[in-house]
């Protein structure tokens, strides 16, 4: 199964999330509008209920419910809203005996709780909002229930218009969301595609190309990290190239340096075989040449290891302590002819302590072998951010 591309996933997720948010906002907005409409209707019903059946007269304050009960019936009727004054059995308590209650279930609930309530019901004129209100006597018992209605035709039509408006705008909003997601996906995916193109064009022979970090966001950070990786790879390949070149030089030098002692061994062996009387002398020459060859091989291997690790040191070395140790070891051999010229304040350097000691030892061995009676000087001095060591 093919996985959608990053661009397609961005478009789909953006459209889904933003579309979901807009849908929730539309539902919340619709419910708020509906709530406000019904709140206004309920306030109207409550205000009108205060004038039902003589509860409020034209030339005076609102009459108490007790006065209505004493009157026993009501003769005032608001034809517009068709109110009902009901007995406890649901029958009309006015001269309009044919009036039926609007909502029997609401009547039963009001009789149980003795509290007013709102409900909805169907009437010949259409769906209505019903306000049922208990009317109590002086003892607090419910004697009548008034029901006032509000036709919901216009309110339902208005709410339907709001709902239809949301539905009409929704496709346009979704289209705008998709277009915005496409633009966003292009801005995100295009730099990544450029990175992929550069990565595909790289090779071990060409690591000089770099990405251009066009922004300071996560994509820009990714480009910088990729460039840093290329820098490290470039350095690693250059270091590897130096190691390979050092190995080539080592092989060439070894071939050249070993040729002379091997030729000497070969000549001494042939001389011993052809002249048995001089075999002892030939064997002694072979022994000496073999020793020289072994020492030469050891020195060249040490040099090869040092070249291979050049620039890869991660520990600090106290140069003065190394030179002092070498001086104390060789001073009994050279005597007063060996001198050390170095300061204890020399800075520490990055290096391999074992290899540095080996280099100093090889140099002093060469002094003893090739200039056994000369004066030998071990010196060290600070040169910028380096320490320069000399054996002369």
Coordinates of C-alpha atoms in Angstrom, one line a residue:
X1 CA 0.0 0.0 0.0
X2 CA 1.4 3.4 -1.1
X3 CA 1.9 5.9 1.7
X4 CA 0.7 9.4 0.9
X5 CA 3.4 12.0 0.3
X6 CA 4.2 14.5 3.0
X7 CA 2.5 17.2 0.9
X8 CA -0.7 15.2 0.7
X9 CA -0.7 14.4 4.4
X10 CA -0.2 18.1 5.3
X11 CA -3.2 19.0 3.0
X12 CA -5.4 16.2 4.4
X13 CA -4.6 16.9 8.1
X14 CA -4.9 20.6 7.8
X15 CA -8.2 20.4 6.0
X16 CA -9.5 17.8 8.5
X17 CA -8.4 19.8 11.6
X18 CA -9.4 23.2 10.4
X19 CA -12.7 21.8 9.0
X20 CA -13.4 20.2 12.3
X21 CA -12.7 23.4 14.2
X22 CA -15.0 25.4 11.9
X23 CA -17.7 22.8 12.2
X24 CA -17.5 23.0 16.0
X25 CA -17.6 26.8 15.9
X26 CA -20.6 26.7 13.6
X27 CA -22.5 24.3 15.9
X28 CA -21.6 26.5 19.0
X29 CA -22.6 29.6 17.2
X30 CA -25.9 28.1 16.1
X31 CA -26.7 26.9 19.6
X32 CA -25.9 30.3 21.0
X33 CA -28.2 32.0 18.4
X34 CA -30.9 29.4 19.2
X35 CA -30.4 29.9 22.9
X36 CA -30.7 33.7 22.6
X37 CA -33.9 33.3 20.5
X38 CA -35.5 31.0 23.0
X39 CA -34.4 33.2 25.9
X40 CA -36.1 36.1 24.3
X41 CA -39.3 34.0 23.7
X42 CA -39.3 32.8 27.3
X43 CA -38.9 36.3 28.6
X44 CA -41.9 37.4 26.4
X45 CA -44.0 34.5 27.7
X46 CA -43.2 35.4 31.3
X47 CA -44.1 39.1 30.8
X48 CA -47.3 38.2 29.1
X49 CA -48.3 35.7 31.8
X50 CA -48.4 38.6 34.3
X51 CA -51.4 40.0 32.4
X52 CA -53.3 36.8 32.0
X53 CA -56.9 36.7 33.2
X54 CA -57.0 39.9 35.2
X55 CA -53.6 39.4 36.9
X56 CA -52.9 42.9 35.7
X57 CA -55.7 45.5 35.0
X58 CA -55.5 48.5 32.7
X59 CA -55.8 51.1 35.5
X60 CA -54.0 49.6 38.4
X61 CA -51.2 47.4 39.6
X62 CA -51.1 43.7 39.0
X63 CA -53.7 41.9 41.1
X64 CA -52.6 39.1 43.4
X65 CA -53.2 35.5 42.5
X66 CA -55.6 35.5 45.6
X67 CA -57.9 38.0 43.9
X68 CA -58.1 35.8 40.8
X69 CA -59.0 32.8 42.9
X70 CA -61.6 34.8 44.8
X71 CA -63.1 35.8 41.4
X72 CA -63.2 32.2 40.5
X73 CA -62.9 32.7 36.8
X74 CA -61.4 35.2 34.3
X75 CA -63.1 37.1 31.6
X76 CA -60.1 38.7 29.9
X77 CA -58.5 36.9 27.0
X78 CA -55.6 37.8 24.8
X79 CA -56.7 36.4 21.4
X80 CA -53.2 36.8 19.9
X81 CA -51.5 34.2 22.1
X82 CA -54.6 32.2 23.0
X83 CA -53.8 31.7 26.7
X84 CA -55.5 29.1 28.8
X85 CA -56.6 29.1 32.5
X86 CA -57.0 25.5 33.5
X87 CA -58.5 23.7 36.5
X88 CA -56.6 20.9 38.1
X89 CA -58.3 18.3 35.9
X90 CA -57.2 20.2 32.7
X91 CA -60.6 21.7 32.0
X92 CA -61.0 25.4 31.1
X93 CA -61.6 27.7 34.1
X94 CA -62.9 30.6 31.9
X95 CA -66.2 31.2 30.0
X96 CA -64.5 29.6 27.0
X97 CA -65.3 26.1 28.0
X98 CA -64.2 24.6 24.6
X99 CA -60.6 25.7 25.2
X100 CA -58.3 22.7 25.6
X101 CA -55.0 22.8 27.4
X102 CA -51.9 23.2 25.3
X103 CA -49.6 20.6 27.0
X104 CA -51.1 18.0 29.4
X105 CA -47.6 16.6 30.3
X106 CA -46.5 20.1 31.3
X107 CA -49.7 20.5 33.4
X108 CA -49.0 17.3 35.2
X109 CA -45.4 18.3 35.9
X110 CA -46.5 21.7 37.2
X111 CA -49.0 20.1 39.5
X112 CA -46.3 17.8 40.9
X113 CA -43.6 20.4 41.4
X114 CA -45.8 23.5 41.9
X115 CA -43.3 25.4 39.8
X116 CA -43.6 27.0 36.4
X117 CA -41.9 25.3 33.4
X118 CA -41.4 25.7 29.7
X119 CA -42.2 23.1 27.1
X120 CA -42.9 22.7 23.4
X121 CA -46.0 21.3 21.7
X122 CA -47.9 21.1 18.5
X123 CA -51.0 23.3 17.7
X124 CA -53.1 23.8 14.7
X125 CA -51.2 27.0 14.0
X126 CA -47.9 25.1 14.2
X127 CA -45.2 24.3 16.8
X128 CA -45.6 26.4 19.9
X129 CA -43.5 27.2 23.0
X130 CA -45.6 26.7 26.1
X131 CA -45.2 28.4 29.5
X132 CA -47.1 26.7 32.3
X133 CA -47.5 28.6 35.6
X134 CA -49.1 27.4 38.8
X135 CA -51.6 29.7 40.5
X136 CA -51.8 29.1 44.3
X137 CA -54.2 30.2 47.1
X138 CA -53.2 31.7 50.4
X139 CA -52.3 28.3 51.8
X140 CA -49.9 27.6 49.0
X141 CA -52.0 25.0 47.3
X142 CA -52.3 25.1 43.5
X143 CA -55.8 26.1 42.4
X144 CA -55.3 26.8 38.7
X145 CA -52.6 26.5 36.0
X146 CA -52.1 29.0 33.3
X147 CA -50.6 28.1 29.9
X148 CA -49.3 30.7 27.5
X149 CA -48.0 29.9 24.1
X150 CA -45.7 31.5 21.6
X151 CA -45.8 30.5 17.9
X152 CA -42.4 29.2 16.8
X153 CA -43.0 29.5 13.1
X154 CA -41.0 32.7 12.6
X155 CA -38.3 31.7 15.1
X156 CA -37.9 28.3 13.4
X157 CA -37.7 30.0 10.0
X158 CA -35.0 32.4 11.3
X159 CA -33.0 29.6 12.8
X160 CA -33.4 27.6 9.6
X161 CA -32.0 30.6 7.7
X162 CA -29.0 30.7 10.0
X163 CA -28.4 27.0 9.6
X164 CA -28.8 27.2 5.8
X165 CA -26.2 30.1 5.8
X166 CA -23.7 27.9 7.6
X167 CA -24.3 25.1 5.2
X168 CA -23.9 27.4 2.2
X169 CA -20.7 28.9 3.5
X170 CA -19.2 25.6 4.6
X171 CA -18.2 24.4 1.1
X172 CA -16.5 27.7 0.3
X173 CA -14.7 27.7 3.7
X174 CA -13.6 24.1 3.1
X175 CA -12.3 25.1 -0.4
X176 CA -10.4 28.0 1.1
X177 CA -8.9 25.6 3.8
X178 CA -7.8 23.1 1.1
X179 CA -6.1 25.9 -1.0
X180 CA -4.4 27.3 2.1
X181 CA -3.2 23.8 3.0
X182 CA -1.8 23.3 -0.5
X183 CA 0.1 26.5 -0.2
X184 CA 1.4 25.6 3.3
X185 CA 2.4 22.1 2.1
X186 CA 4.3 23.6 -0.8
X187 CA 6.2 25.9 1.5
X188 CA 7.1 23.0 3.8
X189 CA 7.8 20.3 1.2
X190 CA 9.7 22.4 -1.4
X191 CA 12.8 22.9 0.8
X192 CA 12.7 19.3 1.8
X193 CA 12.6 18.3 -1.9
X194 CA 15.7 20.5 -2.5
X195 CA 17.5 18.8 0.3
X196 CA 16.7 15.4 -1.1
X197 CA 18.0 16.5 -4.5
X198 CA 21.2 17.8 -3.1
X199 CA 21.6 14.6 -1.0
X200 CA 21.1 12.4 -4.1
X201 CA 23.7 14.3 -6.0
X202 CA 26.4 13.9 -3.4
X203 CA 29.2 11.4 -3.7
X204 CA 32.5 10.6 -2.0
X205 CA 34.3 12.6 -4.7
X206 CA 32.1 15.7 -4.4
X207 CA 31.1 16.8 -0.9
X208 CA 31.3 20.5 -1.5
X209 CA 27.6 21.2 -2.1
X210 CA 25.6 22.7 0.7
X211 CA 22.0 23.5 1.4
X212 CA 20.8 27.1 1.6
X213 CA 19.0 27.6 4.9
X214 CA 16.2 30.0 3.7
X215 CA 14.3 30.3 7.0
X216 CA 14.9 30.2 10.7
X217 CA 12.3 27.6 11.4
X218 CA 12.6 23.8 11.8
X219 CA 13.3 23.4 8.1
X220 CA 16.2 25.9 8.3
X221 CA 17.5 24.0 11.4
X222 CA 17.4 20.8 9.4
X223 CA 19.3 22.4 6.6
X224 CA 22.0 23.6 9.0
X225 CA 22.2 20.2 10.6
X226 CA 22.6 18.6 7.2
X227 CA 25.3 21.1 6.2
X228 CA 27.1 20.3 9.5
X229 CA 26.9 16.6 8.7
X230 CA 28.4 17.2 5.2
X231 CA 31.2 19.2 6.8
X232 CA 32.0 16.3 9.1
X233 CA 31.9 13.9 6.3
X234 CA 34.1 16.1 4.2
X235 CA 36.7 16.2 7.0
X236 CA 36.4 12.5 7.6
X237 CA 37.1 11.8 3.9
X238 CA 40.0 14.1 3.8
X239 CA 41.5 12.5 6.9
X240 CA 40.9 9.1 5.4
X241 CA 42.6 10.3 2.2
X242 CA 45.6 11.4 4.3
X243 CA 45.8 8.0 6.0
X244 CA 45.7 6.2 2.6
X245 CA 48.4 8.5 1.2
X246 CA 50.5 7.9 4.4
X247 CA 50.0 4.1 3.9
X248 CA 51.1 4.4 0.3
X249 CA 54.2 6.4 1.3
X250 CA 54.9 3.8 4.0
X251 CA 54.8 1.0 1.5
X252 CA 57.1 2.9 -0.8
X253 CA 59.5 3.8 1.9
X254 CA 59.5 0.3 3.3
X255 CA 60.2 -1.2 -0.1
X256 CA 63.1 1.2 -0.5
X257 CA 64.6 0.9 3.0
X258 CA 64.3 -2.9 3.2
X259 CA 66.0 -3.5 -0.1
X260 CA 69.5 -2.7 1.2
X261 CA 69.5 -5.0 4.3
X262 CA 67.8 -7.8 2.3
X263 CA 70.4 -7.5 -0.4
X264 CA 73.1 -7.7 2.3
X265 CA 71.5 -10.8 3.8
X266 CA 71.3 -12.4 0.4
X267 CA 75.0 -11.6 -0.5
X268 CA 76.2 -12.9 2.9
X269 CA 74.3 -16.1 2.5
X270 CA 75.7 -16.7 -1.0
X271 CA 79.2 -16.0 0.3
X272 CA 78.8 -18.4 3.2
X273 CA 77.5 -21.1 0.9
X274 CA 80.3 -20.6 -1.7
X275 CA 83.1 -20.2 0.9
X276 CA 82.6 -22.6 3.9
X277 CA 85.7 -21.3 5.5
X278 CA 84.2 -17.8 5.8
X279 CA 80.7 -19.1 7.0
X280 CA 81.1 -17.6 10.5
X281 CA 81.8 -14.1 9.1
X282 CA 78.8 -14.4 6.7
X283 CA 76.5 -15.5 9.5
X284 CA 77.6 -12.6 11.6
X285 CA 76.8 -10.2 8.8
X286 CA 73.4 -11.9 8.3
X287 CA 72.7 -11.5 12.0
X288 CA 73.6 -7.8 12.0
X289 CA 71.6 -7.1 8.8
X290 CA 68.6 -9.0 10.2
X291 CA 68.8 -6.9 13.4
X292 CA 68.9 -3.7 11.3
X293 CA 66.0 -4.9 9.3
X294 CA 63.9 -5.7 12.4
X295 CA 64.7 -2.3 13.9
X296 CA 63.8 -0.5 10.6
X297 CA 60.5 -2.4 10.4
X298 CA 59.7 -1.4 14.0
X299 CA 60.4 2.2 13.4
X300 CA 58.4 2.3 10.2
X301 CA 55.4 0.7 11.8
X302 CA 55.5 3.2 14.6
X303 CA 55.7 6.0 12.0
X304 CA 52.7 4.5 10.2
X305 CA 50.6 4.3 13.3
X306 CA 51.5 7.9 14.2
X307 CA 50.5 9.1 10.7
X308 CA 47.2 7.1 10.8
X309 CA 46.2 8.8 14.1
X310 CA 47.5 12.3 13.3
X311 CA 45.0 14.9 14.4
X312 CA 42.7 12.5 16.2
X313 CA 44.0 13.0 19.8
X314 CA 41.6 13.9 22.5
X315 CA 43.8 13.9 25.6
X316 CA 46.3 16.5 26.9
X317 CA 50.0 15.7 27.5
X318 CA 52.6 17.4 29.7
X319 CA 55.5 17.8 27.3
X320 CA 58.0 18.9 30.0
X321 CA 57.4 15.7 32.1
X322 CA 58.0 13.5 29.0
X323 CA 61.3 15.3 28.2
X324 CA 62.4 15.2 31.9
X325 CA 61.7 11.5 32.0
X326 CA 63.8 10.9 28.8
X327 CA 66.6 13.1 30.1
X328 CA 66.8 11.1 33.4
X329 CA 66.8 7.8 31.6
X330 CA 69.6 8.7 29.1
X331 CA 71.8 11.0 31.3
X332 CA 73.8 8.0 32.7
X333 CA 74.6 7.0 29.1
X334 CA 75.6 10.4 27.7
X335 CA 76.8 11.9 30.9
X336 CA 77.6 15.6 30.8
X337 CA 77.1 15.6 27.0
X338 CA 73.3 15.5 27.4
X339 CA 71.5 18.7 28.3
X340 CA 67.8 19.6 28.7
X341 CA 66.6 23.1 27.8
X342 CA 62.9 23.4 28.6
X343 CA 60.6 25.3 31.0
X344 CA 58.3 23.7 33.5
X345 CA 55.7 26.3 32.4
X346 CA 55.2 24.7 29.0
X347 CA 51.5 24.4 28.2
X348 CA 49.9 21.0 27.9
X349 CA 49.2 19.9 24.3
X350 CA 46.8 17.4 22.6
X351 CA 48.6 14.2 21.8
X352 CA 49.4 10.6 22.5
X353 CA 51.9 10.3 25.4
X354 CA 53.1 6.8 24.4
X355 CA 53.8 7.9 20.8
X356 CA 55.6 11.1 21.8
X357 CA 57.8 9.1 24.2
X358 CA 58.6 6.7 21.4
X359 CA 59.6 9.5 19.0
X360 CA 62.0 11.0 21.7
X361 CA 63.5 7.5 22.3
X362 CA 64.1 6.9 18.6
X363 CA 65.8 10.3 18.2
X364 CA 68.1 9.7 21.2
X365 CA 68.9 6.2 19.9
X366 CA 69.9 7.7 16.6
X367 CA 72.2 10.2 18.4
X368 CA 73.9 7.3 20.3
X369 CA 74.3 5.2 17.2
X370 CA 75.4 7.8 14.6
X371 CA 77.2 10.4 16.9
X372 CA 78.3 8.5 19.9
X373 CA 80.8 11.2 21.1
X374 CA 78.8 14.3 20.2
X375 CA 76.9 16.6 22.7
X376 CA 73.2 16.1 22.6
X377 CA 70.6 18.8 23.4
X378 CA 66.9 18.2 24.2
X379 CA 65.0 21.5 23.8
X380 CA 61.4 22.6 23.9
X381 CA 59.7 26.0 23.5
X382 CA 56.3 27.5 23.1
X383 CA 55.4 28.5 19.6
X384 CA 52.0 30.2 19.4
X385 CA 49.4 27.5 20.3
X386 CA 52.0 24.7 19.8
X387 CA 55.1 23.3 21.6
X388 CA 58.2 22.9 19.4
X389 CA 60.5 20.0 20.5
X390 CA 64.0 19.5 19.1
X391 CA 66.7 16.8 19.7
X392 CA 70.0 17.9 18.2

